[in-house]
Short mmCIF file of N, CA, C and O in Angstrom, two decimals:
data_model
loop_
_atom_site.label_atom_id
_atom_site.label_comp_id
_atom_site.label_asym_id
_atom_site.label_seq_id
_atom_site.Cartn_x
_atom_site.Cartn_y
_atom_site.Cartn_z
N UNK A 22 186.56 261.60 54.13
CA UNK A 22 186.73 260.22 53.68
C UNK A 22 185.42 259.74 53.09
O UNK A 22 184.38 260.01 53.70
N UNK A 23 185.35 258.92 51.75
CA UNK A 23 184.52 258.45 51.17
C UNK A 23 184.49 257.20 50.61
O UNK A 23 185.31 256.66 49.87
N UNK A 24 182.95 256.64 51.25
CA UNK A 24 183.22 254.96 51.09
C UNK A 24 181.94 255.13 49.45
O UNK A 24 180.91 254.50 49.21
N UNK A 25 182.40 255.86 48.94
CA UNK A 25 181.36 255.93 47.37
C UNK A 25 181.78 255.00 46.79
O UNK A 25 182.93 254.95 47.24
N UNK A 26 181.65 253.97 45.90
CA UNK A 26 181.64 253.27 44.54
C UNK A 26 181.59 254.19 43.35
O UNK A 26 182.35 254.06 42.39
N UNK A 27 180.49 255.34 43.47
CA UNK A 27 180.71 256.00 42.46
C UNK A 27 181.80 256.62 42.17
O UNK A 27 181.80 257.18 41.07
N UNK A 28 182.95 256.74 42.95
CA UNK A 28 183.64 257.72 42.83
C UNK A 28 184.81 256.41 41.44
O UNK A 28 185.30 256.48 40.32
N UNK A 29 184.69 255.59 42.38
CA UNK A 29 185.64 254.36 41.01
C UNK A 29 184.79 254.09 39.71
O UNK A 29 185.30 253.61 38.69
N UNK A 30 183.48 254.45 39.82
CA UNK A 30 183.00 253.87 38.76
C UNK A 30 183.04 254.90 37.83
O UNK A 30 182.83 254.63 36.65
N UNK A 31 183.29 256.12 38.19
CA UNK A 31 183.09 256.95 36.97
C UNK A 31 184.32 257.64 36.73
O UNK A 31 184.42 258.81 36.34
N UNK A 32 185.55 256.60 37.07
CA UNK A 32 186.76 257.22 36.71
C UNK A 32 187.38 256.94 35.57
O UNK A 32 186.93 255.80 35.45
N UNK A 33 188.13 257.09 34.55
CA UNK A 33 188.36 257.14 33.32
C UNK A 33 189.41 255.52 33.65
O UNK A 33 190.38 255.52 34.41
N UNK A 34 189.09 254.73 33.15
CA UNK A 34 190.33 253.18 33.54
C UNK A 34 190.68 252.83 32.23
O UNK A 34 190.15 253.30 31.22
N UNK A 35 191.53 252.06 32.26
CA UNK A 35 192.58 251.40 30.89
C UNK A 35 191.43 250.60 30.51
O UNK A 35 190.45 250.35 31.21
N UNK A 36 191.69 250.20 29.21
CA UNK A 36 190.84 249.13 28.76
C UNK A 36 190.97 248.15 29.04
O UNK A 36 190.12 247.34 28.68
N UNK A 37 192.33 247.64 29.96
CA UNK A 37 192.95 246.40 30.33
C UNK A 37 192.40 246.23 31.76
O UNK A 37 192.99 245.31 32.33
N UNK A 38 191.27 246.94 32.67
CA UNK A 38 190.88 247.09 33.85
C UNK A 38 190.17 245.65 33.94
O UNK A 38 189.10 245.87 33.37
N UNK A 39 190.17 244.61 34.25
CA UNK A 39 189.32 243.37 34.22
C UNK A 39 187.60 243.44 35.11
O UNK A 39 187.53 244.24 36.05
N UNK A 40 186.73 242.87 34.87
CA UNK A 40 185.66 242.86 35.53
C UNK A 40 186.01 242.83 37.19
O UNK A 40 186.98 242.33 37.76
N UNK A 41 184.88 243.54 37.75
CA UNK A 41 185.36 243.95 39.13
C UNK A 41 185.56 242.38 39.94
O UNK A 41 186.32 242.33 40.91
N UNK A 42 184.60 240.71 39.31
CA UNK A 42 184.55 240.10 39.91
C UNK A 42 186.02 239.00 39.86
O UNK A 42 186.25 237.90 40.37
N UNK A 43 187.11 240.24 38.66
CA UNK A 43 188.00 238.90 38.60
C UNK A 43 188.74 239.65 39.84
O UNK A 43 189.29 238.90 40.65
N UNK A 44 188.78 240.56 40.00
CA UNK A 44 189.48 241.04 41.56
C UNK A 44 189.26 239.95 43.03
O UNK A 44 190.00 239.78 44.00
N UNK A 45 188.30 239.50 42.78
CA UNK A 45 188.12 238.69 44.36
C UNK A 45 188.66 237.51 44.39
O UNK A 45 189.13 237.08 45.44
N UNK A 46 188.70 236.44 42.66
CA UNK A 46 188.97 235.64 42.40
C UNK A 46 190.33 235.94 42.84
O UNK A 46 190.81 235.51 43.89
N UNK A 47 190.84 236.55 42.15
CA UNK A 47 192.63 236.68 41.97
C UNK A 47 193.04 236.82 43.46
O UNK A 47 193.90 236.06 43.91
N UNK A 48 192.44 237.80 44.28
CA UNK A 48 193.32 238.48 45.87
C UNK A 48 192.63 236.49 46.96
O UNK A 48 193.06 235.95 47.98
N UNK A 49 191.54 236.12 46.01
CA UNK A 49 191.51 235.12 46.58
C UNK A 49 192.68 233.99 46.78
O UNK A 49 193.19 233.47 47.77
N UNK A 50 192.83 233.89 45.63
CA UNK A 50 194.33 232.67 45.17
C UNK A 50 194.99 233.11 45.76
O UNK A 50 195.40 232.35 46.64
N UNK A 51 195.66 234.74 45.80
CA UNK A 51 196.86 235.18 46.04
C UNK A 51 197.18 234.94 47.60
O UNK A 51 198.13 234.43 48.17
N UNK A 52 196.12 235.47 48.00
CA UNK A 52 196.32 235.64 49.57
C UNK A 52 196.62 233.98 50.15
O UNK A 52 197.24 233.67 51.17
N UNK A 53 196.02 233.11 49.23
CA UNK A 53 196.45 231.64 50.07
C UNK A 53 197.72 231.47 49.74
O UNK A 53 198.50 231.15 50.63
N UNK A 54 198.27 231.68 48.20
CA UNK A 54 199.34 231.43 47.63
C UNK A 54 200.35 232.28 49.02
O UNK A 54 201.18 231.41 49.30
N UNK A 55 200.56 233.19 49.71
CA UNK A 55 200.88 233.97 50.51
C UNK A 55 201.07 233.25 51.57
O UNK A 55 202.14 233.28 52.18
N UNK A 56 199.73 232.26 52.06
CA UNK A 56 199.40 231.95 53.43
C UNK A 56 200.91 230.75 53.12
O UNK A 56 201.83 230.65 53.94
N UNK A 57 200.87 230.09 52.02
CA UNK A 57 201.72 229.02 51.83
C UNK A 57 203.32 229.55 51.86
O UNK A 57 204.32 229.17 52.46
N UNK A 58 203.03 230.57 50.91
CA UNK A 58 204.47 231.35 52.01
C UNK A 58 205.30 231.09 52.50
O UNK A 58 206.36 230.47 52.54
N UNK A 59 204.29 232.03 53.12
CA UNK A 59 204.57 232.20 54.45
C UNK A 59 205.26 230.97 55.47
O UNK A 59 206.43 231.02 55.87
N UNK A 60 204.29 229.88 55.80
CA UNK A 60 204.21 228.89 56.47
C UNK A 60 205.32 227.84 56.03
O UNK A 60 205.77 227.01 56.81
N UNK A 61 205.82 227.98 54.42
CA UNK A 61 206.99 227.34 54.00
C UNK A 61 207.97 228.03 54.53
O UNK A 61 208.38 227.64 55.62
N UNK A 62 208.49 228.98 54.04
CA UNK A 62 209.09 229.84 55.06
C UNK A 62 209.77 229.34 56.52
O UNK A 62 210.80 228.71 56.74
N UNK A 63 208.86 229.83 57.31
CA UNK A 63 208.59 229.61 58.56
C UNK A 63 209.46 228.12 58.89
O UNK A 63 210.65 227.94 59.13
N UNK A 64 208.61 227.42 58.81
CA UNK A 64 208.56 225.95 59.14
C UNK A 64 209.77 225.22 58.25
O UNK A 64 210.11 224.10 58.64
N UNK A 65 210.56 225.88 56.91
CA UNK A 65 211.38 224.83 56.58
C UNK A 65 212.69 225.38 56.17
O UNK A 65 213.53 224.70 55.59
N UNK A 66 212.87 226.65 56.49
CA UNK A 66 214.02 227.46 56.40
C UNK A 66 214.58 228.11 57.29
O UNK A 66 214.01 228.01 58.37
N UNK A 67 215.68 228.89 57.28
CA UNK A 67 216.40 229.48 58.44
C UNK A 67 215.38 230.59 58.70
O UNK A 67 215.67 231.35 59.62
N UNK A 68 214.30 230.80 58.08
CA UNK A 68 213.46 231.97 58.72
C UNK A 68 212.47 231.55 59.71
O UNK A 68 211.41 232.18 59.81
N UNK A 69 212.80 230.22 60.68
CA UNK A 69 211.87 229.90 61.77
C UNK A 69 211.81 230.84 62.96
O UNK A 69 210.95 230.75 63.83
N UNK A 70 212.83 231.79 62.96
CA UNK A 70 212.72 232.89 64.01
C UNK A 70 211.75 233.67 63.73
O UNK A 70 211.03 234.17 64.60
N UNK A 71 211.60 233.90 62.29
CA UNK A 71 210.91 235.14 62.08
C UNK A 71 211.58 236.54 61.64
O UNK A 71 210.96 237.49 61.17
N UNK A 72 213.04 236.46 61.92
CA UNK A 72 213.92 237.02 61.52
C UNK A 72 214.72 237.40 60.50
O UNK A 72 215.74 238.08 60.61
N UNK A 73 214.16 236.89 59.33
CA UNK A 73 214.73 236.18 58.09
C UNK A 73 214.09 237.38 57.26
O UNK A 73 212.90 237.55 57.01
N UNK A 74 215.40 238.32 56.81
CA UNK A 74 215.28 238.88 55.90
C UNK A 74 214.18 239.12 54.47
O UNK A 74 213.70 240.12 53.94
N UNK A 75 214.12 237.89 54.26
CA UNK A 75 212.40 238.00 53.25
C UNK A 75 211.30 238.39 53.56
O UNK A 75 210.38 239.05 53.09
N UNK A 76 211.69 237.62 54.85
CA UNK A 76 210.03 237.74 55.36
C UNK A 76 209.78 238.63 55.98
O UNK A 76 208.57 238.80 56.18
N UNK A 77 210.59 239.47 56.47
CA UNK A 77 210.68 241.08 57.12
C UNK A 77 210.23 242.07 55.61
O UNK A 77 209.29 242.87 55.64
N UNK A 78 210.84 241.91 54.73
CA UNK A 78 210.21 242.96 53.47
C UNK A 78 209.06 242.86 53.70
O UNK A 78 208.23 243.68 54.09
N UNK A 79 208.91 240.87 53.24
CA UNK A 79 207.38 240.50 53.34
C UNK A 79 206.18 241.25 54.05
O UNK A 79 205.21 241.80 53.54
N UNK A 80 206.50 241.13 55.27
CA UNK A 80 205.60 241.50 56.37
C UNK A 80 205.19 243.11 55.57
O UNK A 80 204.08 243.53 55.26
N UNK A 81 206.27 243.63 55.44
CA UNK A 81 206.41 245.27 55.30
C UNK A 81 205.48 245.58 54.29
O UNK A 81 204.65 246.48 54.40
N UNK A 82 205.62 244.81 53.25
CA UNK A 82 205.00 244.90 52.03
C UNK A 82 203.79 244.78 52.24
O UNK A 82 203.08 245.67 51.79
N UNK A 83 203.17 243.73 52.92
CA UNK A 83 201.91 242.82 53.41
C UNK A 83 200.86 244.44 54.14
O UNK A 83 199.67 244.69 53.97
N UNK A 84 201.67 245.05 54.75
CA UNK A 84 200.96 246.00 55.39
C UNK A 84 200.69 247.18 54.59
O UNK A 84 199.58 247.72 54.68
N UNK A 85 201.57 247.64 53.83
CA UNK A 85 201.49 248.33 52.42
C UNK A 85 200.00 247.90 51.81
O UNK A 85 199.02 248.62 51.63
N UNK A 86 200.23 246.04 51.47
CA UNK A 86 199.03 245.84 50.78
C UNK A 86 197.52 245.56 51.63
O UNK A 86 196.53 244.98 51.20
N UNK A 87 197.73 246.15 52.89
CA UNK A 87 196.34 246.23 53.49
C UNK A 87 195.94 247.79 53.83
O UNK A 87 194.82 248.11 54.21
N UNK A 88 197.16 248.84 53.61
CA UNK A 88 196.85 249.87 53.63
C UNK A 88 196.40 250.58 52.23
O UNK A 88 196.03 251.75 52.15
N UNK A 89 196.48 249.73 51.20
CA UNK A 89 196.20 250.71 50.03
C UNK A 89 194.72 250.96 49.17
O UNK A 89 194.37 251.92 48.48
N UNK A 90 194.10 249.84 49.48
CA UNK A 90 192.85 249.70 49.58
C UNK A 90 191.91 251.18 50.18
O UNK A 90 191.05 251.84 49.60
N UNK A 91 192.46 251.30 51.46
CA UNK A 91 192.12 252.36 52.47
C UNK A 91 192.31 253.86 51.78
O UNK A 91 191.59 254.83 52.00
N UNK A 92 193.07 253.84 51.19
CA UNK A 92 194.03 255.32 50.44
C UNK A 92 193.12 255.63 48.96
O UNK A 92 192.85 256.70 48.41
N UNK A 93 192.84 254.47 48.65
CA UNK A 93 192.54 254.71 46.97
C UNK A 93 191.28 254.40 47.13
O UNK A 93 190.61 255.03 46.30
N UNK A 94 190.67 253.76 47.76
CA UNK A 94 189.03 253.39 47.76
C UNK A 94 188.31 254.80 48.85
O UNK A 94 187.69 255.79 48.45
N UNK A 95 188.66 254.44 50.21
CA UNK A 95 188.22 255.17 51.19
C UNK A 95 188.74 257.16 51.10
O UNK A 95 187.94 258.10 51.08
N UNK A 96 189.77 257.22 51.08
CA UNK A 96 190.40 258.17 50.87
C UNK A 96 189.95 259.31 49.62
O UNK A 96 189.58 260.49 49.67
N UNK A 97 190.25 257.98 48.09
CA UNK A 97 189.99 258.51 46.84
C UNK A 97 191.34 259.07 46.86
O UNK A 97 191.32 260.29 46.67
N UNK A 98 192.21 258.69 47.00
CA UNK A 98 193.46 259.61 46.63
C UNK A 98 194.70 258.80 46.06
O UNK A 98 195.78 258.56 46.59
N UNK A 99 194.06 258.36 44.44
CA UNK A 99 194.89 257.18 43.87
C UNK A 99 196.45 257.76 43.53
O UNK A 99 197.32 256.90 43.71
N UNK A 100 196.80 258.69 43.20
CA UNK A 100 198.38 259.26 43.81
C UNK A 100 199.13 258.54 44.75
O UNK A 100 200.11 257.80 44.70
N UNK A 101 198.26 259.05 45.74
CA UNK A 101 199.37 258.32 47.31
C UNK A 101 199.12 256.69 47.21
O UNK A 101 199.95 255.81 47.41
N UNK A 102 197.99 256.55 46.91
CA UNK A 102 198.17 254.50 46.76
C UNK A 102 198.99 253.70 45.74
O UNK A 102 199.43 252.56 45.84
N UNK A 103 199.12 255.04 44.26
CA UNK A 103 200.21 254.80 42.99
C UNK A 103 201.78 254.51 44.35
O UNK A 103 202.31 253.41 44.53
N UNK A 104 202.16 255.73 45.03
CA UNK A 104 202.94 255.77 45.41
C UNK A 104 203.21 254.21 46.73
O UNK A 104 204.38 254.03 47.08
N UNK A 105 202.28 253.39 47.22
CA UNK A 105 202.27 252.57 47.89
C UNK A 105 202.45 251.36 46.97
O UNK A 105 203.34 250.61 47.39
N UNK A 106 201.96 251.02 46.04
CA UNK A 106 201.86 250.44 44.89
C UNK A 106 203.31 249.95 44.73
O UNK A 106 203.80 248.86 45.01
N UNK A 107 204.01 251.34 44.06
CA UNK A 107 205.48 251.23 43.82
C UNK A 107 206.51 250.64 45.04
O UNK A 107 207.54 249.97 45.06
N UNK A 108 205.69 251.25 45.95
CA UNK A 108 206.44 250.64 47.45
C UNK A 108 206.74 249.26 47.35
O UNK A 108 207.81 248.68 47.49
N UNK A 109 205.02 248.58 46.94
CA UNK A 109 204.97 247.23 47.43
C UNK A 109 205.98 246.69 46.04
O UNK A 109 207.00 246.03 46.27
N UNK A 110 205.68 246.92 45.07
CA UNK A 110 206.54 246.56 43.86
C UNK A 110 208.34 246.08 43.97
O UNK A 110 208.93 245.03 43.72
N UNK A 111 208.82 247.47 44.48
CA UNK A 111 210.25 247.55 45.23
C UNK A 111 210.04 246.48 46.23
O UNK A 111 210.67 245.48 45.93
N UNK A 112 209.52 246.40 47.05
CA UNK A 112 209.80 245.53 48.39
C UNK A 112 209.68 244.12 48.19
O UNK A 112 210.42 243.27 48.68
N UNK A 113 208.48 243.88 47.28
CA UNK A 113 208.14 242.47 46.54
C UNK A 113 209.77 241.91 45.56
O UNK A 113 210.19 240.75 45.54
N UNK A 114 210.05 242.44 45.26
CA UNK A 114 211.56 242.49 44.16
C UNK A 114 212.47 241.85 45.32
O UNK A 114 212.88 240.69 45.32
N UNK A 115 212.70 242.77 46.24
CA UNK A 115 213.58 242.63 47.22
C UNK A 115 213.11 241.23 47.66
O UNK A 115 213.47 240.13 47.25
N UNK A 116 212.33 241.53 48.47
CA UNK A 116 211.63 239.72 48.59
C UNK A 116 212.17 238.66 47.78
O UNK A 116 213.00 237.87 48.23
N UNK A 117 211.77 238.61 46.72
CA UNK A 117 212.47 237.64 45.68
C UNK A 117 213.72 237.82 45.45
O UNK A 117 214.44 236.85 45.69
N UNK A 118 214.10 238.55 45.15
CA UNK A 118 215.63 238.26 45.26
C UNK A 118 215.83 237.50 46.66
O UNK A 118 215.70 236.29 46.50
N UNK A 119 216.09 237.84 47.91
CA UNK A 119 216.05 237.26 49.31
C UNK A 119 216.03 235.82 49.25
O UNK A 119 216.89 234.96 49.47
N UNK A 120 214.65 235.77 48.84
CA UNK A 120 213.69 234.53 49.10
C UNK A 120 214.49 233.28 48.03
O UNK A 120 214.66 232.08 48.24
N UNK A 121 214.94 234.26 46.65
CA UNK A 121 215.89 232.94 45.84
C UNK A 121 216.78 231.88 47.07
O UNK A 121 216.81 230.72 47.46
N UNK A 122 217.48 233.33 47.32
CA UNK A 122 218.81 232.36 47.88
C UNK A 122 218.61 231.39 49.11
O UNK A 122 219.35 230.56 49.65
N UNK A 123 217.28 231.82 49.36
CA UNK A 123 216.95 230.34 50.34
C UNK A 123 216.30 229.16 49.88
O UNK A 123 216.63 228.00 50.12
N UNK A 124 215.25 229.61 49.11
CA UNK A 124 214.67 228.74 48.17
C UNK A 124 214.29 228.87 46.70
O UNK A 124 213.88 229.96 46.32
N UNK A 125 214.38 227.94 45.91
CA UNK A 125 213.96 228.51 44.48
C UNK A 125 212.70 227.81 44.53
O UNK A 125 212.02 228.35 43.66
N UNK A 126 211.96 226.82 45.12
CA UNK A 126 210.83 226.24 44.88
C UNK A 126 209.77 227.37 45.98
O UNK A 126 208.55 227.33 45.83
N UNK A 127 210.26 228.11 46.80
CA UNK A 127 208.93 228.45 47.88
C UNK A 127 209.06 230.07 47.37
O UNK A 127 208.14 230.86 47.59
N UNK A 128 210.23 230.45 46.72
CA UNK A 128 210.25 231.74 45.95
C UNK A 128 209.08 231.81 45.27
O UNK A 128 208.06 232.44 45.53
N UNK A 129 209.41 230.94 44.15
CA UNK A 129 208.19 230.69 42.72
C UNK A 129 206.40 231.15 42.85
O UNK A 129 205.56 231.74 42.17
N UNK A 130 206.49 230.42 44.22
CA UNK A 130 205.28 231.10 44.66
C UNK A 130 204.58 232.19 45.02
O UNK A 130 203.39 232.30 45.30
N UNK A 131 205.74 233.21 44.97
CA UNK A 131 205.08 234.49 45.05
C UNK A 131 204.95 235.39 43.54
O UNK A 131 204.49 236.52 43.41
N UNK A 132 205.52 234.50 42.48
CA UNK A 132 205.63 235.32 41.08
C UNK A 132 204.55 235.92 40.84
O UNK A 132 204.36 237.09 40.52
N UNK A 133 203.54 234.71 41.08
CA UNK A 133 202.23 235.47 40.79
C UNK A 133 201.81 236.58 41.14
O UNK A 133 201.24 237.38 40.39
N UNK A 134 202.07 236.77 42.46
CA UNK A 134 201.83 238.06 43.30
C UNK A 134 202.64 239.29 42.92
O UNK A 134 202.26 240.42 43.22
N UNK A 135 203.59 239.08 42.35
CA UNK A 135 204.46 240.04 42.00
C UNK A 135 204.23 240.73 40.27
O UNK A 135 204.77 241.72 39.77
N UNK A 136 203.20 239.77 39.68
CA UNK A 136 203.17 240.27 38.73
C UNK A 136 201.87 240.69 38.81
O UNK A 136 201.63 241.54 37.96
N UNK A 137 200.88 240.40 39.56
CA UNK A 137 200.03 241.08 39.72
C UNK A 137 199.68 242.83 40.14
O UNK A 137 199.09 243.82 39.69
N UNK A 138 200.32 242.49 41.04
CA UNK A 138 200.95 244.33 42.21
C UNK A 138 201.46 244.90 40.74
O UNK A 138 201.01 246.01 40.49
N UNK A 139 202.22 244.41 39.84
CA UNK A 139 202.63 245.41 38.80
C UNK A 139 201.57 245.27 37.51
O UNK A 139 201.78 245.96 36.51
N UNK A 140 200.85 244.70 37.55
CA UNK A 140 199.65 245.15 36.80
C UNK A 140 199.09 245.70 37.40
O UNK A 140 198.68 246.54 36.60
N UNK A 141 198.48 246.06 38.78
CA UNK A 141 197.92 246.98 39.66
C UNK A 141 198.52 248.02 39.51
O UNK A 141 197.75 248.95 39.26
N UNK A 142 199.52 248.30 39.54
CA UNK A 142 200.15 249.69 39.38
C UNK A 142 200.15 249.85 38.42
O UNK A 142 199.86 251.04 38.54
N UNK A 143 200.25 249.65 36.91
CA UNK A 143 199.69 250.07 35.92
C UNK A 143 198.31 250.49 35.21
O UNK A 143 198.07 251.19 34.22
N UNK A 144 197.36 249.67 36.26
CA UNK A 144 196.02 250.54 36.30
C UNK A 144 196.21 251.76 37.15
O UNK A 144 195.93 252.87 36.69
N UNK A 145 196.67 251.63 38.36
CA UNK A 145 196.54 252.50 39.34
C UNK A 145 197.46 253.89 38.46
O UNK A 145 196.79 254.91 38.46
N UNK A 146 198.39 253.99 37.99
CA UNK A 146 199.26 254.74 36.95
C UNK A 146 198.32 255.22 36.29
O UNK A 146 198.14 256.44 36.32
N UNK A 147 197.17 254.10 35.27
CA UNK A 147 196.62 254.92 34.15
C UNK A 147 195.61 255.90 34.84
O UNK A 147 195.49 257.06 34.46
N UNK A 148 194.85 255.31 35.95
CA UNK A 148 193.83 256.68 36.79
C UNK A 148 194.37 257.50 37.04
O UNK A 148 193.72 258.54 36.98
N UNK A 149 195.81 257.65 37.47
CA UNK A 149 196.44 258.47 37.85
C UNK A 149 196.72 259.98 36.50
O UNK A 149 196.62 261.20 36.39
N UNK A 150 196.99 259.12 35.95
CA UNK A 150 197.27 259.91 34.57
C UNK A 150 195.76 260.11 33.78
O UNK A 150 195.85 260.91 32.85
N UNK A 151 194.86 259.72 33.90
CA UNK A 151 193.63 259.92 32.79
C UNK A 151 192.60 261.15 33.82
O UNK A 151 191.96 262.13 33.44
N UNK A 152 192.74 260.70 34.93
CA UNK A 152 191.44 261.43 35.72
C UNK A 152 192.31 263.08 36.60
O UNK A 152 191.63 263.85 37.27
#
């Protein structure tokens, strides 16, 4: 296992790869956009059990997106994180669909996130394919 930088920095990336500092910005927003969620969710729909079909992908997905970091950074093995990627992609979908039929205003809030994970996987795709 390798916690190198060099190993990302000298990998062949899309030209569409953004500066490393818009990454913190963005997982910044996202993750609150998430926290809100979540907590809408929770607190104003039939998913106050916790039981609620969305938020079960959710969760699923959520752990996906704290394991992939680990796989593709630590690991170096952007394959299996492409393949987590797609996971979270599928499961995020599912989510939204779900999440419509309870709400269309606390749905909306995860678009962002969903189109992000699939621009992530299209970088994560092009390393995959260039290196």
């Amino acid at each position: 296992m390798s916690r190198s930088s060099d190993w990302y920095k000298h990998l062949h990336k899309s030209k569409l790869t953004p500066p490393d500092w818009v990454f913190s910005v963005v997982w910044t927003l996202l993750y609150a956009s998430i926290a809100v969620y979540y907590v809408l969710m929770i607190l104003f729909t039939s998913c106050s059990n916790f039981q609620c079909f969305p938020l079960i992908l959710f969760t699923v997905q959520m752990g996906l997106n704290f394991l992939w970091p680990m796989v593709f950074f630590w690991y170096e093995k952007p394959g299996a994180a492409l393949a987590i990627l797609l996971s979270k992609v599928g499961l995020t979908a599912a989510t939204l669909y779900y999440s419509f039929q309870i709400s269309l205003t606390y749905s909306y809030i995860l678009i962002p996130y969903a189109a992000w994970i699939s621009f992530a996987t299209y970088l994560n795709a092009y390393i995959v394919i260039h290196n």
